[in-house]
Coordinates of N, CA and C in Angstrom, one line a residue:
X275 N -14.8 11.5 -35.7 CA -14.8 12.2 -34.5 C -13.4 12.4 -34.1
X276 N -13.1 13.7 -33.7 CA -11.7 14.0 -33.3 C -11.4 13.5 -31.9
X277 N -10.2 12.9 -31.8 CA -9.8 12.4 -30.5 C -9.3 13.5 -29.6
X278 N -9.6 13.3 -28.3 CA -9.1 14.3 -27.3 C -7.6 14.0 -27.1
X279 N -6.9 15.0 -26.6 CA -5.5 14.8 -26.4 C -5.2 13.7 -25.4
X280 N -6.1 13.6 -24.4 CA -5.8 12.5 -23.4 C -6.0 11.1 -24.1
X281 N -7.0 11.0 -25.0 CA -7.2 9.8 -25.8 C -5.9 9.4 -26.6
X282 N -5.4 10.4 -27.2 CA -4.2 10.2 -28.0 C -3.0 9.8 -27.1
X283 N -2.9 10.4 -26.0 CA -1.8 10.1 -25.0 C -2.0 8.6 -24.6
X284 N -3.2 8.2 -24.3 CA -3.4 6.9 -23.8 C -3.1 5.8 -24.9
X285 N -3.5 6.2 -26.2 CA -3.1 5.3 -27.3 C -1.6 5.1 -27.5
X286 N -0.9 6.2 -27.3 CA 0.5 6.2 -27.4 C 1.1 5.3 -26.4
X287 N 0.7 5.5 -25.1 CA 1.3 4.7 -24.0 C 0.9 3.2 -24.2
X288 N -0.3 2.9 -24.7 CA -0.7 1.5 -24.9 C 0.1 0.9 -26.0
X289 N 0.3 1.6 -27.1 CA 1.1 1.0 -28.2 C 2.6 0.9 -27.8
X290 N 3.1 1.9 -27.1 CA 4.5 1.9 -26.7 C 4.8 0.8 -25.7
X291 N 3.9 0.6 -24.8 CA 4.0 -0.5 -23.9 C 4.1 -1.9 -24.6
X292 N 3.2 -2.0 -25.5 CA 3.2 -3.3 -26.3 C 4.5 -3.5 -27.1
X293 N 5.0 -2.4 -27.7 CA 6.3 -2.5 -28.4 C 7.5 -2.7 -27.5
X294 N 7.5 -1.9 -26.4 CA 8.7 -2.0 -25.5 C 8.8 -3.4 -24.9
X295 N 7.6 -3.9 -24.4 CA 7.6 -5.2 -23.7 C 8.0 -6.4 -24.6
X296 N 7.7 -6.2 -25.9 CA 8.0 -7.3 -26.8 C 9.3 -7.2 -27.5
X297 N 9.7 -6.0 -28.0 CA 10.9 -5.8 -28.7 C 12.1 -5.3 -27.8
X298 N 11.7 -4.7 -26.7 CA 12.7 -4.1 -25.8 C 12.7 -2.6 -25.9
X299 N 13.2 -1.9 -24.9 CA 13.1 -0.4 -24.9 C 14.2 0.2 -25.8
X300 N 15.3 -0.5 -26.0 CA 16.4 0.1 -26.7 C 16.1 0.2 -28.2
X301 N 15.6 -0.8 -28.8 CA 15.5 -0.9 -30.2 C 14.3 -0.1 -30.8
X302 N 13.3 0.1 -29.9 CA 12.1 0.9 -30.4 C 12.3 2.4 -30.3
X303 N 12.1 3.1 -31.4 CA 12.3 4.5 -31.4 C 11.0 5.3 -31.4
X304 N 11.1 6.6 -31.3 CA 9.9 7.4 -31.4 C 9.3 7.3 -32.8
X305 N 10.1 7.2 -33.8 CA 9.6 7.0 -35.2 C 8.8 5.7 -35.2
X306 N 9.3 4.6 -34.6 CA 8.5 3.4 -34.6 C 7.2 3.5 -34.0
X307 N 7.1 4.2 -32.9 CA 5.8 4.4 -32.2 C 4.9 5.2 -33.0
X308 N 5.4 6.2 -33.7 CA 4.5 7.1 -34.5 C 4.0 6.2 -35.7
X309 N 4.9 5.4 -36.3 CA 4.5 4.6 -37.5 C 3.4 3.6 -37.1
X310 N 3.6 2.9 -36.0 CA 2.6 1.9 -35.6 C 1.3 2.5 -35.2
X311 N 1.2 3.8 -34.9 CA 0.0 4.4 -34.5 C -0.6 5.2 -35.7
X312 N 0.2 5.3 -36.8 CA -0.2 6.1 -37.9 C -0.5 7.5 -37.6
X313 N 0.4 8.1 -36.7 CA 0.3 9.5 -36.4 C 1.7 10.2 -36.8
X314 N 1.7 11.5 -36.8 CA 2.9 12.2 -37.2 C 3.8 12.3 -36.0
X315 N 5.1 12.5 -36.2 CA 6.1 12.7 -35.1 C 5.7 13.9 -34.4
X316 N 5.2 14.9 -35.1 CA 4.8 16.2 -34.4 C 3.7 15.9 -33.4
X317 N 2.8 15.1 -33.7 CA 1.7 14.8 -32.7 C 2.3 14.0 -31.6
X318 N 3.2 13.1 -31.9 CA 3.8 12.3 -30.8 C 4.6 13.2 -29.8
X319 N 5.4 14.1 -30.4 CA 6.2 15.0 -29.6 C 5.4 16.1 -28.9
X320 N 4.2 16.3 -29.4 CA 3.4 17.3 -28.7 C 2.8 16.7 -27.4
X321 N 2.8 15.4 -27.3 CA 2.3 14.7 -26.2 C 3.4 14.3 -25.2
X322 N 4.5 13.9 -25.7 CA 5.6 13.4 -24.9 C 6.9 14.0 -25.4
X323 N 7.8 14.4 -24.5 CA 9.0 15.1 -25.0 C 10.0 14.2 -25.6
X324 N 10.1 12.9 -25.1 CA 11.1 12.0 -25.6 C 10.7 10.5 -25.1
X325 N 11.5 9.6 -25.6 CA 11.2 8.2 -25.3 C 11.3 7.9 -23.8
X326 N 12.3 8.6 -23.2 CA 12.5 8.4 -21.7 C 11.3 8.7 -20.9
X327 N 10.6 9.7 -21.3 CA 9.4 10.1 -20.6 C 8.3 9.0 -20.7
X328 N 8.2 8.4 -21.9 CA 7.2 7.4 -22.2 C 7.6 6.1 -21.4
X329 N 8.9 5.7 -21.4 CA 9.3 4.6 -20.7 C 9.1 4.8 -19.2
X330 N 9.4 6.0 -18.7 CA 9.2 6.3 -17.3 C 7.7 6.1 -16.9
X331 N 6.8 6.6 -17.7 CA 5.4 6.5 -17.3 C 4.9 5.1 -17.4
X332 N 5.3 4.3 -18.4 CA 4.9 2.9 -18.5 C 5.4 2.1 -17.3
X333 N 6.7 2.2 -17.0 CA 7.2 1.5 -15.9 C 6.7 1.9 -14.6
X334 N 6.4 3.2 -14.4 CA 5.8 3.7 -13.2 C 4.5 3.1 -13.0
X335 N 3.7 3.0 -14.1 CA 2.3 2.4 -14.0 C 2.5 0.9 -13.5
X336 N 3.5 0.2 -14.1 CA 3.7 -1.2 -13.7 C 4.0 -1.3 -12.2
X337 N 4.9 -0.5 -11.7 CA 5.2 -0.5 -10.3 C 4.0 -0.2 -9.4
X338 N 3.3 0.8 -9.8 CA 2.1 1.2 -9.0 C 1.1 0.1 -9.0
X339 N 0.9 -0.6 -10.1 CA 0.0 -1.8 -10.2 C 0.4 -2.9 -9.2
X340 N 1.8 -3.1 -9.1 CA 2.3 -4.1 -8.2 C 2.1 -3.7 -6.8
X341 N 2.3 -2.4 -6.4 CA 2.1 -1.9 -5.1 C 0.6 -2.1 -4.7
X342 N -0.3 -1.8 -5.6 CA -1.7 -1.9 -5.3 C -2.1 -3.4 -5.0
X343 N -1.5 -4.3 -5.8 CA -1.9 -5.7 -5.6 C -1.2 -6.3 -4.3
X344 N -0.1 -5.8 -4.0 CA 0.6 -6.2 -2.7 C -0.3 -5.8 -1.5
X345 N -0.8 -4.6 -1.5 CA -1.7 -4.1 -0.5 C -3.0 -4.9 -0.4
X346 N -3.6 -5.1 -1.6 CA -4.8 -5.8 -1.7 C -4.7 -7.3 -1.2
X347 N -3.6 -7.9 -1.5 CA -3.4 -9.3 -1.1 C -3.2 -9.4 0.4
X348 N -2.5 -8.4 1.0 CA -2.3 -8.4 2.4 C -3.7 -8.4 3.2
X349 N -4.6 -7.6 2.6 CA -5.9 -7.4 3.2 C -6.8 -8.6 3.0
X350 N -6.7 -9.3 1.9 CA -7.6 -10.3 1.6 C -7.2 -11.8 1.9
X351 N -5.9 -12.0 2.0 CA -5.4 -13.3 2.2 C -5.8 -13.8 3.6
X352 N -6.2 -15.0 3.7 CA -6.7 -15.6 5.0 C -5.6 -15.8 5.9
X353 N -4.4 -16.1 5.4 CA -3.2 -16.4 6.2 C -1.9 -16.1 5.5
X354 N -0.8 -16.2 6.1 CA 0.5 -15.8 5.5 C 0.9 -16.7 4.3
X355 N 0.5 -18.0 4.4 CA 0.8 -18.9 3.3 C 0.0 -18.6 2.1
X356 N -1.2 -18.3 2.3 CA -2.1 -17.9 1.1 C -1.6 -16.6 0.5
X357 N -1.1 -15.7 1.4 CA -0.6 -14.4 0.9 C 0.6 -14.6 0.0
X358 N 1.5 -15.5 0.4 CA 2.7 -15.8 -0.5 C 2.3 -16.4 -1.8
X359 N 1.4 -17.3 -1.8 CA 1.0 -18.0 -3.0 C 0.3 -17.0 -4.0
X360 N -0.5 -16.1 -3.4 CA -1.3 -15.1 -4.2 C -0.3 -14.1 -4.7
X361 N 0.6 -13.6 -3.9 CA 1.6 -12.6 -4.3 C 2.4 -13.2 -5.5
X362 N 2.8 -14.4 -5.4 CA 3.5 -15.0 -6.5 C 2.8 -15.0 -7.8
X363 N 1.5 -15.3 -7.8 CA 0.6 -15.3 -9.0 C 0.5 -13.9 -9.5
X364 N 0.3 -13.0 -8.6 CA 0.1 -11.6 -8.9 C 1.4 -11.0 -9.6
X365 N 2.5 -11.4 -9.1 CA 3.8 -10.9 -9.6 C 3.9 -11.4 -11.1
X366 N 3.6 -12.6 -11.3 CA 3.7 -13.2 -12.7 C 2.7 -12.5 -13.6
X367 N 1.4 -12.3 -13.2 CA 0.4 -11.6 -14.0 C 0.8 -10.2 -14.4
X368 N 1.4 -9.5 -13.5 CA 1.8 -8.1 -13.8 C 3.0 -8.0 -14.8
X369 N 4.0 -8.9 -14.6 CA 5.2 -8.8 -15.3 C 5.4 -9.8 -16.5
X370 N 4.4 -10.6 -16.7 CA 4.5 -11.7 -17.6 C 4.8 -11.2 -19.1
X371 N 4.2 -10.1 -19.4 CA 4.3 -9.5 -20.8 C 5.7 -8.9 -21.1
X372 N 6.5 -8.7 -20.0 CA 7.7 -8.0 -20.1 C 8.8 -9.0 -20.4
X373 N 9.5 -8.9 -21.6 CA 10.6 -9.8 -21.9 C 11.7 -9.5 -21.0
X374 N 12.5 -10.6 -20.6 CA 13.6 -10.4 -19.6 C 14.6 -9.3 -20.0
X375 N 14.9 -9.2 -21.3 CA 15.9 -8.3 -21.8 C 15.5 -6.8 -21.5
X376 N 14.2 -6.6 -21.3 CA 13.7 -5.2 -21.0 C 14.3 -4.7 -19.7
X377 N 14.4 -5.5 -18.7 CA 14.9 -5.1 -17.4 C 16.4 -4.8 -17.6
X378 N 17.1 -5.6 -18.3 CA 18.5 -5.4 -18.6 C 18.8 -4.1 -19.3
X379 N 18.0 -3.8 -20.3 CA 18.1 -2.6 -21.0 C 17.8 -1.3 -20.2
X380 N 16.8 -1.5 -19.3 CA 16.5 -0.4 -18.4 C 17.7 -0.1 -17.5
X381 N 18.3 -1.1 -16.9 CA 19.4 -1.0 -16.1 C 20.6 -0.3 -16.8
X382 N 20.7 -0.6 -18.0 CA 21.9 -0.1 -18.8 C 21.6 1.3 -19.4
X383 N 20.4 1.6 -19.9 CA 20.2 2.8 -20.7 C 19.3 3.8 -20.0
X384 N 18.6 3.4 -18.9 CA 17.7 4.3 -18.2 C 17.9 4.2 -16.7
X385 N 19.0 4.8 -16.3 CA 19.4 4.7 -14.8 C 18.4 5.2 -13.9
X386 N 17.7 6.3 -14.3 CA 16.7 6.9 -13.3 C 15.6 5.9 -13.1
X387 N 15.1 5.3 -14.2 CA 14.0 4.3 -14.1 C 14.5 3.1 -13.3
X388 N 15.8 2.7 -13.6 CA 16.3 1.5 -12.9 C 16.4 1.8 -11.4
X389 N 16.6 3.0 -11.0 CA 16.6 3.4 -9.6 C 15.3 3.3 -9.0
X390 N 14.2 3.6 -9.8 CA 12.9 3.4 -9.3 C 12.6 1.9 -9.0
X391 N 13.0 1.0 -9.9 CA 12.8 -0.4 -9.7 C 13.6 -0.9 -8.4
X392 N 14.8 -0.4 -8.3 CA 15.6 -0.7 -7.1 C 15.0 -0.3 -5.8
X393 N 14.4 0.9 -5.8 CA 13.7 1.4 -4.7 C 12.5 0.6 -4.4
X394 N 11.8 0.2 -5.4 CA 10.6 -0.6 -5.3 C 10.9 -2.0 -4.6
X395 N 12.0 -2.6 -5.1 CA 12.4 -3.8 -4.6 C 12.9 -3.7 -3.1
X396 N 13.7 -2.7 -2.9 CA 14.3 -2.5 -1.6 C 13.4 -2.0 -0.5
X397 N 12.3 -1.4 -0.9 CA 11.3 -0.9 0.1 C 10.0 -1.7 0.1
X398 N 9.2 -1.5 -0.9 CA 7.9 -2.1 -1.0 C 7.9 -3.6 -0.9
X399 N 8.7 -4.2 -1.8 CA 8.7 -5.7 -1.9 C 9.4 -6.3 -0.7
X400 N 10.6 -5.8 -0.4 CA 11.3 -6.4 0.8 C 10.5 -6.2 2.1
X401 N 9.9 -5.1 2.3 CA 9.1 -4.9 3.5 C 7.9 -5.8 3.5
X402 N 7.3 -6.0 2.4 CA 6.1 -6.9 2.3 C 6.5 -8.3 2.6
X403 N 7.7 -8.8 2.2 CA 8.2 -10.1 2.5 C 8.4 -10.2 4.0
X404 N 9.1 -9.2 4.5 CA 9.4 -9.2 6.0 C 8.2 -9.3 6.8
X405 N 7.2 -8.4 6.4 CA 5.9 -8.4 7.2 C 5.2 -9.7 7.1
X406 N 5.3 -10.4 5.9 CA 4.6 -11.7 5.8 C 5.3 -12.7 6.7
X407 N 6.6 -12.6 6.8 CA 7.3 -13.6 7.7 C 6.9 -13.4 9.1
X408 N 6.8 -12.1 9.5 CA 6.3 -11.8 10.9 C 4.9 -12.3 11.1
X409 N 4.1 -12.2 10.1 CA 2.7 -12.6 10.2 C 2.6 -14.2 10.3
X410 N 3.4 -14.8 9.5 CA 3.4 -16.3 9.5 C 3.9 -16.9 10.8
X411 N 4.9 -16.2 11.4 CA 5.4 -16.7 12.7 C 4.3 -16.5 13.8
X412 N 3.7 -15.3 13.7 CA 2.6 -15.0 14.7 C 1.4 -16.0 14.6
X413 N 1.2 -16.4 13.3 CA 0.1 -17.3 13.1 C 0.4 -18.8 13.4
X414 N 1.7 -19.0 13.7 CA 2.2 -20.4 13.9 C 2.4 -21.2 12.7
X415 N 2.4 -20.5 11.5 CA 2.5 -21.2 10.2 C 4.0 -21.3 9.7
X416 N 4.8 -20.4 10.3 CA 6.2 -20.4 9.9 C 7.1 -20.8 11.2
X417 N 8.2 -21.3 10.9 CA 9.2 -21.6 12.0 C 9.5 -20.3 12.8
X418 N 9.6 -20.4 14.1 CA 9.7 -19.2 14.9 C 11.2 -18.8 15.1
X419 N 12.1 -19.6 14.5 CA 13.5 -19.3 14.6 C 14.1 -18.7 13.3
X420 N 13.3 -18.1 12.4 CA 13.7 -17.6 11.2 C 14.5 -16.3 11.4
X421 N 15.6 -16.1 10.6 CA 16.3 -14.9 10.6 C 15.6 -14.0 9.5
X422 N 14.7 -13.2 9.9 CA 13.8 -12.5 9.0 C 14.5 -11.6 8.0
X423 N 15.5 -10.8 8.4 CA 16.2 -10.0 7.3 C 16.9 -10.8 6.3
X424 N 17.5 -11.9 6.7 CA 18.2 -12.8 5.8 C 17.2 -13.5 4.9
X425 N 16.2 -14.1 5.5 CA 15.2 -14.9 4.7 C 14.5 -14.0 3.7
X426 N 14.1 -12.8 4.1 CA 13.4 -11.8 3.3 C 14.3 -11.5 2.0
X427 N 15.6 -11.2 2.3 CA 16.5 -10.9 1.2 C 16.6 -12.1 0.3
X428 N 16.7 -13.3 0.8 CA 16.8 -14.5 0.0 C 15.6 -14.7 -0.9
X429 N 14.4 -14.4 -0.3 CA 13.2 -14.5 -1.1 C 13.2 -13.5 -2.2
X430 N 13.6 -12.3 -1.9 CA 13.6 -11.2 -2.9 C 14.5 -11.6 -4.1
X431 N 15.7 -12.0 -3.8 CA 16.6 -12.4 -4.8 C 16.1 -13.6 -5.7
X432 N 15.4 -14.5 -5.0 CA 14.8 -15.6 -5.8 C 13.7 -15.1 -6.7
X433 N 12.9 -14.2 -6.3 CA 11.9 -13.7 -7.1 C 12.5 -13.0 -8.3
X434 N 13.5 -12.2 -8.1 CA 14.2 -11.5 -9.2 C 14.8 -12.5 -10.2
X435 N 15.3 -13.6 -9.7 CA 16.0 -14.6 -10.6 C 15.0 -15.2 -11.5
X436 N 13.7 -15.3 -11.1 CA 12.7 -16.0 -11.9 C 12.5 -15.2 -13.3
X437 N 12.8 -13.9 -13.3 CA 12.6 -13.1 -14.5 C 14.0 -12.8 -15.2
X438 N 15.0 -13.5 -14.7 CA 16.3 -13.4 -15.3 C 16.6 -14.6 -16.2
X439 N 16.6 -14.4 -17.5 CA 16.8 -15.5 -18.4 C 18.2 -16.2 -18.3
X440 N 19.1 -15.6 -17.6 CA 20.5 -16.2 -17.4 C 20.6 -16.9 -16.1
X441 N 19.6 -16.7 -15.2 CA 19.7 -17.3 -13.9 C 19.5 -18.9 -14.0
X442 N 18.6 -19.3 -14.9 CA 18.4 -20.7 -15.0 C 18.6 -21.1 -16.4
X443 N 19.7 -21.8 -16.7 CA 20.1 -22.2 -18.0 C 19.3 -23.5 -18.5
X444 N 18.0 -23.3 -18.6 CA 17.2 -24.5 -19.0 C 15.9 -23.9 -19.6
X445 N 15.3 -24.7 -20.5 CA 14.1 -24.4 -21.1 C 12.9 -24.6 -20.1
X446 N 12.5 -23.5 -19.5 CA 11.4 -23.6 -18.5 C 10.7 -22.3 -18.4
X447 N 9.3 -22.3 -18.5 CA 8.5 -21.1 -18.5 C 8.7 -20.4 -17.2
X448 N 8.7 -19.1 -17.2 CA 8.8 -18.2 -16.0 C 7.9 -18.6 -14.9
X449 N 6.6 -18.9 -15.3 CA 5.6 -19.3 -14.2 C 6.0 -20.5 -13.5
X450 N 6.6 -21.5 -14.3 CA 7.0 -22.8 -13.7 C 8.2 -22.5 -12.7
X451 N 9.1 -21.7 -13.1 CA 10.2 -21.4 -12.3 C 9.8 -20.7 -11.0
X452 N 8.9 -19.7 -11.2 CA 8.3 -19.0 -10.0 C 7.6 -19.9 -9.1
X453 N 6.8 -20.8 -9.6 CA 6.1 -21.8 -8.8 C 7.0 -22.7 -8.0
X454 N 8.1 -23.2 -8.7 CA 9.0 -24.0 -8.0 C 9.8 -23.3 -6.9
X455 N 10.2 -22.1 -7.2 CA 10.9 -21.3 -6.2 C 10.0 -21.0 -5.0
X456 N 8.7 -20.7 -5.2 CA 7.8 -20.4 -4.1 C 7.5 -21.7 -3.3
X457 N 7.4 -22.8 -3.9 CA 7.2 -24.1 -3.2 C 8.4 -24.4 -2.4
X458 N 9.6 -24.2 -2.9 CA 10.8 -24.4 -2.2 C 10.9 -23.5 -1.0
X459 N 10.6 -22.3 -1.2 CA 10.6 -21.2 -0.1 C 9.7 -21.6 1.0
X460 N 8.4 -21.9 0.7 CA 7.4 -22.2 1.7 C 7.8 -23.4 2.5
X461 N 8.2 -24.5 1.8 CA 8.6 -25.7 2.5 C 9.8 -25.5 3.4
X462 N 10.6 -24.5 3.1 CA 11.8 -24.2 4.0 C 11.4 -23.4 5.2
X463 N 10.4 -22.6 5.1 CA 10.1 -21.7 6.3 C 8.9 -22.1 7.1
X464 N 8.1 -23.0 6.5 CA 6.8 -23.3 7.2 C 7.1 -24.3 8.4
X465 N 6.2 -24.2 9.4 CA 6.1 -25.1 10.5 C 5.3 -26.3 9.9
X466 N 5.1 -27.3 10.8 CA 4.3 -28.5 10.4 C 2.9 -28.0 10.1
X467 N 2.4 -27.0 10.8 CA 1.0 -26.5 10.6 C 0.9 -25.8 9.2
X468 N 2.0 -25.0 9.0 CA 2.0 -24.3 7.7 C 2.1 -25.3 6.5
X469 N 2.8 -26.3 6.6 CA 3.0 -27.3 5.5 C 1.6 -28.0 5.2
X470 N 0.8 -28.1 6.2 CA -0.6 -28.7 6.0 C -1.3 -27.7 5.0
X471 N -1.2 -26.4 5.2 CA -1.8 -25.5 4.4 C -1.3 -25.5 2.9
X472 N 0.0 -25.7 2.8 CA 0.6 -25.8 1.5 C 0.0 -27.0 0.7
X473 N -0.2 -28.1 1.4 CA -0.8 -29.3 0.8 C -2.2 -29.1 0.4
X474 N -2.9 -28.2 1.0 CA -4.3 -27.9 0.7 C -4.5 -27.0 -0.5
X475 N -3.5 -26.3 -0.9 CA -3.6 -25.3 -1.9 C -3.6 -26.0 -3.3

């Protein structure tokens, strides 16, 4: 049965995602993608004009998935503490397949896509952290004297560092680092009531 063009495009993106996330975006060429899919370069280029377009689509999907999960968690979390813990798990689940060097290569070789990541961090993620801090204070779960802009930026930088292999010069899984950073963060900002919730998780 002949594949539809959309099916071929989906297969290309799925395979390219797998290759990029494991080997990095710099080393994988359009030739590599075509060979791994057993398709001709002509077929590949009839679907996508170049590697940059494929990288852009894959990373765009990644960011959209993160935005959707942030919004979902805001709606479903029973309180601010639960929201932070869930957001941390969600962040790991979405980005766990991406090797740390991929982010470095995007910064260096794909400035337009790097700009999208920067915008995502500086708007969606930072705003979500700030709103969570406001929620936690209103719920009486966070200390009421927090400097929200500063603490939000601190949390954002900590989250980014969890996926930076040079930030922690020790053999420790990303999830373990993320959990430790999240625990440290919550214990620093929570009131006595909030700390009771941490202990219950």
